[in-house]
Short mmCIF file of C-alpha atoms and ligand atoms in Angstrom, two decimals:
data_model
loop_
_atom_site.label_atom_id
_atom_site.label_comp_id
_atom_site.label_asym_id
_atom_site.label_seq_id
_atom_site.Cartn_x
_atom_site.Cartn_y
_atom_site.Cartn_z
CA UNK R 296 -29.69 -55.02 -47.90
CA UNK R 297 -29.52 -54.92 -43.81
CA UNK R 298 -27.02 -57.46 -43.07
CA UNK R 299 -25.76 -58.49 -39.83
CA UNK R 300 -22.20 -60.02 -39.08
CA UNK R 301 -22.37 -63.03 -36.50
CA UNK R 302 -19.06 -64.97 -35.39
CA UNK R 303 -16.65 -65.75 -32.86
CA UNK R 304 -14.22 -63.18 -32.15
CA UNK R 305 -11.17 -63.21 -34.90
CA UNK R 306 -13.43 -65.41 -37.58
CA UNK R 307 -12.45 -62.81 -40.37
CA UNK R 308 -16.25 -60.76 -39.95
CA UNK R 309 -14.03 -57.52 -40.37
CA UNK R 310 -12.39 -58.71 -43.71
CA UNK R 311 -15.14 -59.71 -45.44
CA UNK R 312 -17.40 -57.38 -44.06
CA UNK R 313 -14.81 -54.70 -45.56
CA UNK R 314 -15.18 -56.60 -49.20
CA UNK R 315 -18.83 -56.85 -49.14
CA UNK R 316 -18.82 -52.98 -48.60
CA UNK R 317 -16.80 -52.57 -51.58
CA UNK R 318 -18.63 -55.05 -53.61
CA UNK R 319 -21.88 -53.94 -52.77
CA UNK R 320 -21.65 -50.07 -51.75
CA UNK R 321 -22.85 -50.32 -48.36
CA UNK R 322 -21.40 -48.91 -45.41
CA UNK R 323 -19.33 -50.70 -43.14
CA UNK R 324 -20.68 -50.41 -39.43
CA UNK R 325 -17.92 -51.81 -37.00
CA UNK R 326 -19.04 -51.12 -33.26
CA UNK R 327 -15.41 -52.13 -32.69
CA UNK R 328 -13.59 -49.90 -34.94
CA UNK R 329 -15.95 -47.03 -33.87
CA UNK R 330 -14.94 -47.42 -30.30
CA UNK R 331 -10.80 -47.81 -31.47
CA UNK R 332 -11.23 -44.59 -33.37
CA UNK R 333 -12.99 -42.68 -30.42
CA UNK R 334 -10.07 -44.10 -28.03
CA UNK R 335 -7.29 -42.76 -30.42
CA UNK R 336 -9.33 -39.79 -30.09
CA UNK R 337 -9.19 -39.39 -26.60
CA UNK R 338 -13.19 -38.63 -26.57
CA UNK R 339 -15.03 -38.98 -23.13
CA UNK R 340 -17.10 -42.76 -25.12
CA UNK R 341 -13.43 -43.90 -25.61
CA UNK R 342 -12.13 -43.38 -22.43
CA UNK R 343 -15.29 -45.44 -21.02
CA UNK R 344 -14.94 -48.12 -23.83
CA UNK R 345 -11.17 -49.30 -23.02
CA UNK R 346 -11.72 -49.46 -19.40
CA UNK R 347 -14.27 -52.68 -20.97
CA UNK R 348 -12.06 -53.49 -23.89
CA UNK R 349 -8.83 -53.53 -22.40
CA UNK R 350 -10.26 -56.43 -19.84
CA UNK R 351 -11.84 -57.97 -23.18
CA UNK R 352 -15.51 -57.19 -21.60
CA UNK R 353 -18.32 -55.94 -23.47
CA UNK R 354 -18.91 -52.26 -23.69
CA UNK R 355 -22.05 -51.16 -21.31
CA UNK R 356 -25.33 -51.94 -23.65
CA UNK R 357 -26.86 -48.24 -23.15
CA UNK R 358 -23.31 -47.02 -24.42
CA UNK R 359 -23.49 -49.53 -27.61
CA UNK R 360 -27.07 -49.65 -28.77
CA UNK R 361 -26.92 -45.27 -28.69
CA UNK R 362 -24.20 -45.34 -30.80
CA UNK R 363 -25.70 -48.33 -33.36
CA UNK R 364 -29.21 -46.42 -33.19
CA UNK R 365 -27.35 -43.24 -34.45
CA UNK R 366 -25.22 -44.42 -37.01
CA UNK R 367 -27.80 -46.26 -38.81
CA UNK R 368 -30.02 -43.32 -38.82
CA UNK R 369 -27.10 -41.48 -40.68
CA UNK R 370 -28.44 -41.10 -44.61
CA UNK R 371 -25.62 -43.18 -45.93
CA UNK R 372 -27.55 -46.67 -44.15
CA UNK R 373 -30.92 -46.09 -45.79
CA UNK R 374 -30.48 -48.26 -48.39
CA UNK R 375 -28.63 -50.89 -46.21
CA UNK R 376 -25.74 -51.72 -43.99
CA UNK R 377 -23.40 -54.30 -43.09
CA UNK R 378 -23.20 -54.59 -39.04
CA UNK R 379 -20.16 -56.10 -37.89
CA UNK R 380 -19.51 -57.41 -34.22
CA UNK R 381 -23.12 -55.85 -33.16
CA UNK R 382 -25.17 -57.28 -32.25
CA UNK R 383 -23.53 -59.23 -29.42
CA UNK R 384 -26.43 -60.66 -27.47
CA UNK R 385 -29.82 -61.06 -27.08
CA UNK R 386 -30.28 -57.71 -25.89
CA UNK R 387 -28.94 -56.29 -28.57
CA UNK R 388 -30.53 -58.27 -31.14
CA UNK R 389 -33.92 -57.49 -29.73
CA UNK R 390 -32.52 -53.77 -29.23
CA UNK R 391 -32.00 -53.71 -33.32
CA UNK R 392 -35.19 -55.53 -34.23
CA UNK R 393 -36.99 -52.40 -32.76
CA UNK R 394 -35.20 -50.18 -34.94
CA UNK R 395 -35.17 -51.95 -38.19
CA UNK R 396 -35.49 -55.34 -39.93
CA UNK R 397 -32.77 -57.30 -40.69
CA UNK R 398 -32.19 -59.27 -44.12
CA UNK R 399 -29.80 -61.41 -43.45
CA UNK R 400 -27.89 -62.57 -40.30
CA UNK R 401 -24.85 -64.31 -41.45
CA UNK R 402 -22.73 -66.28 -38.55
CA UNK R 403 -19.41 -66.69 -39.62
CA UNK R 404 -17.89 -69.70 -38.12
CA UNK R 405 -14.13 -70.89 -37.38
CA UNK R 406 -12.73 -73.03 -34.92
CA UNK R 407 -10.75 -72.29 -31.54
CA UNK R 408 -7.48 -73.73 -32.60
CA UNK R 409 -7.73 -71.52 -35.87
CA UNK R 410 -8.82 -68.20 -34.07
CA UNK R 411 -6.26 -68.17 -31.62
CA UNK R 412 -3.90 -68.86 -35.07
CA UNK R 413 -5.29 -66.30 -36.95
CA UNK R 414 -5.41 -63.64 -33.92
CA UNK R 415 -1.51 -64.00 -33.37
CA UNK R 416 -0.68 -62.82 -36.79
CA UNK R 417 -3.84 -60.21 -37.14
CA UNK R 418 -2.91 -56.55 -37.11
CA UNK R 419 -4.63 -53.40 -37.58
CA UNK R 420 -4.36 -50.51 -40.17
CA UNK R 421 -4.53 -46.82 -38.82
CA UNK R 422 -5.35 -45.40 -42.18
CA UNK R 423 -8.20 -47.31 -43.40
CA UNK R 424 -8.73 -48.83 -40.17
CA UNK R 425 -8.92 -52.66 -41.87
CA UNK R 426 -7.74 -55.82 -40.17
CA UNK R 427 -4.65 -57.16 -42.12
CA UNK R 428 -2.51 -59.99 -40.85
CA UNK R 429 1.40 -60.66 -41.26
CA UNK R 430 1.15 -62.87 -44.77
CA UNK R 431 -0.66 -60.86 -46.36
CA UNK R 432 1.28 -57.17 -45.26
CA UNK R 433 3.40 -55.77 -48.17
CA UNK R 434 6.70 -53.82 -46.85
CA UNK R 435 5.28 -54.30 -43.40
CA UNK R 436 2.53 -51.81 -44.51
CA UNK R 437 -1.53 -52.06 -44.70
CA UNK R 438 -1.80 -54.14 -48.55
CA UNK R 439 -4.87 -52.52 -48.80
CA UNK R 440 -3.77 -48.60 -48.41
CA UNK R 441 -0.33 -49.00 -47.77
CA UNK R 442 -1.21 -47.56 -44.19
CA UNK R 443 0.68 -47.99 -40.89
CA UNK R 444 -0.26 -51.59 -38.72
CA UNK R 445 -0.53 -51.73 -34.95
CA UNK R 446 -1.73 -54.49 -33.20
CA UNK R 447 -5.21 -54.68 -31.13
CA UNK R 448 -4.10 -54.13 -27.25
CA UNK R 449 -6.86 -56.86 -26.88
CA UNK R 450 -5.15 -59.42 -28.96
CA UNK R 451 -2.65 -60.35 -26.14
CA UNK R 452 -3.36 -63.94 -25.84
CA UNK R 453 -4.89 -63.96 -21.62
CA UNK R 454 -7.74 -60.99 -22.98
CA UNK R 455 -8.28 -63.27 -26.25
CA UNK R 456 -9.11 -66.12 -24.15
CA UNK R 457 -11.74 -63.89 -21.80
CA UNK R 458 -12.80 -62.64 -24.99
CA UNK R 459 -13.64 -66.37 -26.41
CA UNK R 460 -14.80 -67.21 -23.39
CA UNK R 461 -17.34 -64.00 -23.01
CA UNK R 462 -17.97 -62.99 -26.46
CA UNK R 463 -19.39 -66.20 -28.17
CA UNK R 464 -22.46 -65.68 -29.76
CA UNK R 465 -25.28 -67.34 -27.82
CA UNK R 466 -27.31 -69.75 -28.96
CA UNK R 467 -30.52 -67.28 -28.38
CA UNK R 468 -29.40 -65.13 -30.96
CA UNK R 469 -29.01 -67.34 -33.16
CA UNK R 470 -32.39 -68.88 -32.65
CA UNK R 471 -33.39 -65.32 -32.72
CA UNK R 472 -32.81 -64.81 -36.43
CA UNK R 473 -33.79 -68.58 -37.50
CA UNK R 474 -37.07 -67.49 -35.94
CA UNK R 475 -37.44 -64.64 -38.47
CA UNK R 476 -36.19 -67.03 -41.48
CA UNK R 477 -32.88 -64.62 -42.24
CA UNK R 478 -30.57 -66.62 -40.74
CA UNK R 479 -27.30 -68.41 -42.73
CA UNK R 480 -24.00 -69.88 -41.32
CA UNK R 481 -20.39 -70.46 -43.19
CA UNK R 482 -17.11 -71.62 -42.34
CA UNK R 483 -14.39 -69.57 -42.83
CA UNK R 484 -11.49 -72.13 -42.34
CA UNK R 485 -10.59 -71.41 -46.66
CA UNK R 486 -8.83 -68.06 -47.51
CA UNK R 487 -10.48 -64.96 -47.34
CA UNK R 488 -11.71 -65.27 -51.22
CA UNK R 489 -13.06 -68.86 -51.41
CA UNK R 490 -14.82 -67.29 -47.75
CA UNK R 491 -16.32 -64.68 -49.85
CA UNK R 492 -17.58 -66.86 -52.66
CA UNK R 493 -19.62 -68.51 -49.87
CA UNK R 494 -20.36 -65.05 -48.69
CA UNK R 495 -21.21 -63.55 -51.71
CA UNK R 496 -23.60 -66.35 -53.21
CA UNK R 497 -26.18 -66.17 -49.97
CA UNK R 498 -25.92 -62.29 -50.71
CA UNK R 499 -27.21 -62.60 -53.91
CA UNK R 500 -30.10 -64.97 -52.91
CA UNK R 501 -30.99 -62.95 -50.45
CA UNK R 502 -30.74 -59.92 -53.23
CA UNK R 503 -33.05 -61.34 -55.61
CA UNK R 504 -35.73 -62.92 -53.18
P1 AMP B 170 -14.30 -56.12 -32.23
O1 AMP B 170 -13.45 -55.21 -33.03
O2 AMP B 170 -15.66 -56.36 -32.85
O3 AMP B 170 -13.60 -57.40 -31.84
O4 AMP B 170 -14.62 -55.35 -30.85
C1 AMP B 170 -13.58 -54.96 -29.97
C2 AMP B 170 -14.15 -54.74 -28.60
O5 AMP B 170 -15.10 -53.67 -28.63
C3 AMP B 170 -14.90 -55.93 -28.01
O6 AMP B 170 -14.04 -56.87 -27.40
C4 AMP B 170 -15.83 -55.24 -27.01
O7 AMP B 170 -15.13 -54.89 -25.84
C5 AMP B 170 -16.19 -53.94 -27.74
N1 AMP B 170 -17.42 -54.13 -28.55
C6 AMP B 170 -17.49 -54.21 -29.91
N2 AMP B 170 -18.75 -54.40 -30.31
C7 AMP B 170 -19.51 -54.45 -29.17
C8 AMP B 170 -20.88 -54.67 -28.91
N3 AMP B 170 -21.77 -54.91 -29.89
N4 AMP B 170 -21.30 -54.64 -27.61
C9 AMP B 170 -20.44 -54.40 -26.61
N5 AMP B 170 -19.12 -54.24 -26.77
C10 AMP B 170 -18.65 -54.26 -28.05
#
């Protein structure tokens, strides 16, 4: 399965992107977490990607669709993927479609008021690299690895709202993937498992068709 991860910054497409790996043995693609990793790393596509990130901007497309292109060509993807926070626009959509079909595109949906909730309380794990948030921590650790948090520079509250403001997923791409008949939206105002029951039964519709 080639699944793509659609949603509003801070919906939870990390999260259950990271159980739908588990659950399913694909890889977990997260353009984000790719570009965190190479700016802990100090490599010369990190120090490009925060100048964008810091100001809650999108990364240059040339920048993003190389790195997507390559990754997916890796052997672990050839029996599927889960893409999470790419693609981001039209562009990129159309970029993708070049390289591969898509099975499902699955928007996951949450209000502003809950967002901007959920983003105050989100934090990051440096070991498994994971989104956790404040309930559900355990000894102020990651409750998935029992890793160290940090907290996204980006979630300050004046680079969420540029974020929200230029991040939203456009109406084209949605109509995009309706065109090709793999599109599906949820809301994921419920906790993270009742969000993965929805989740988990379009998977395994789209599985079996
Ligand atoms: P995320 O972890 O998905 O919220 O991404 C964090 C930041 O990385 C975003 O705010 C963008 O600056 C950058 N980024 C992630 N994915 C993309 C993408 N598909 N295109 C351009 N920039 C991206």
């Amino acid at each position: 399965m080639k699944i793509v991860l659609l949603g509003p910054v801070g919906s939870g497409k990390g999260t259950q992107a990271g159980i739908i790996s588990k659950e399913y043995n694909l890889p977990h693609i997260s353009t984000g977490e790719i570009f965190r990793t190479n700016i802990k790393n100090e490599t010369e596509l990190g120090k490009i990607a925060k100048s964008y990130i810091d100001k809650g901007e999108l990364v240059p497309e040339e920048l993003t669709n190389k790195l997507v292109e390559d990754r997916i060509n890796q052997e672990d993807c050839k029996n599927g993927f889960i893409l999470d926070g790419y693609p981001r626009n039209i562009e990129q959509a159309k970029f993708l479609d070049s390289l591969t079909n898509i099975d499902l595109a699955l928007m996951i949906d949450l209000s502003e008021d809950k967002i901007i909730e959920r983003l105050s309380s989100r934090r990051m794990c440096s070991k498994c690299g994971q989104p956790t948030s404040l309930e559900w921590m355990v000894d102020g650790k990651c409750e998935k690895c029992g890793g160290d948090v940090y907290t996204r520079d980006d979630d300050k509250p004046e680079v969420i709202k540029v974020r929200l403001s230029k991040q939203a997923v456009s109406q084209n791409v949605i109509d995009f993937y309706k065109q090709k008949g793999v599109f599906s939206k949820i809301d994921a105002t419920d906790v993270v498992e009742d969000t993965y029951a929805l989740v988990k039964s379009i998977l395994d519709k789209v599985n079996n068709d």
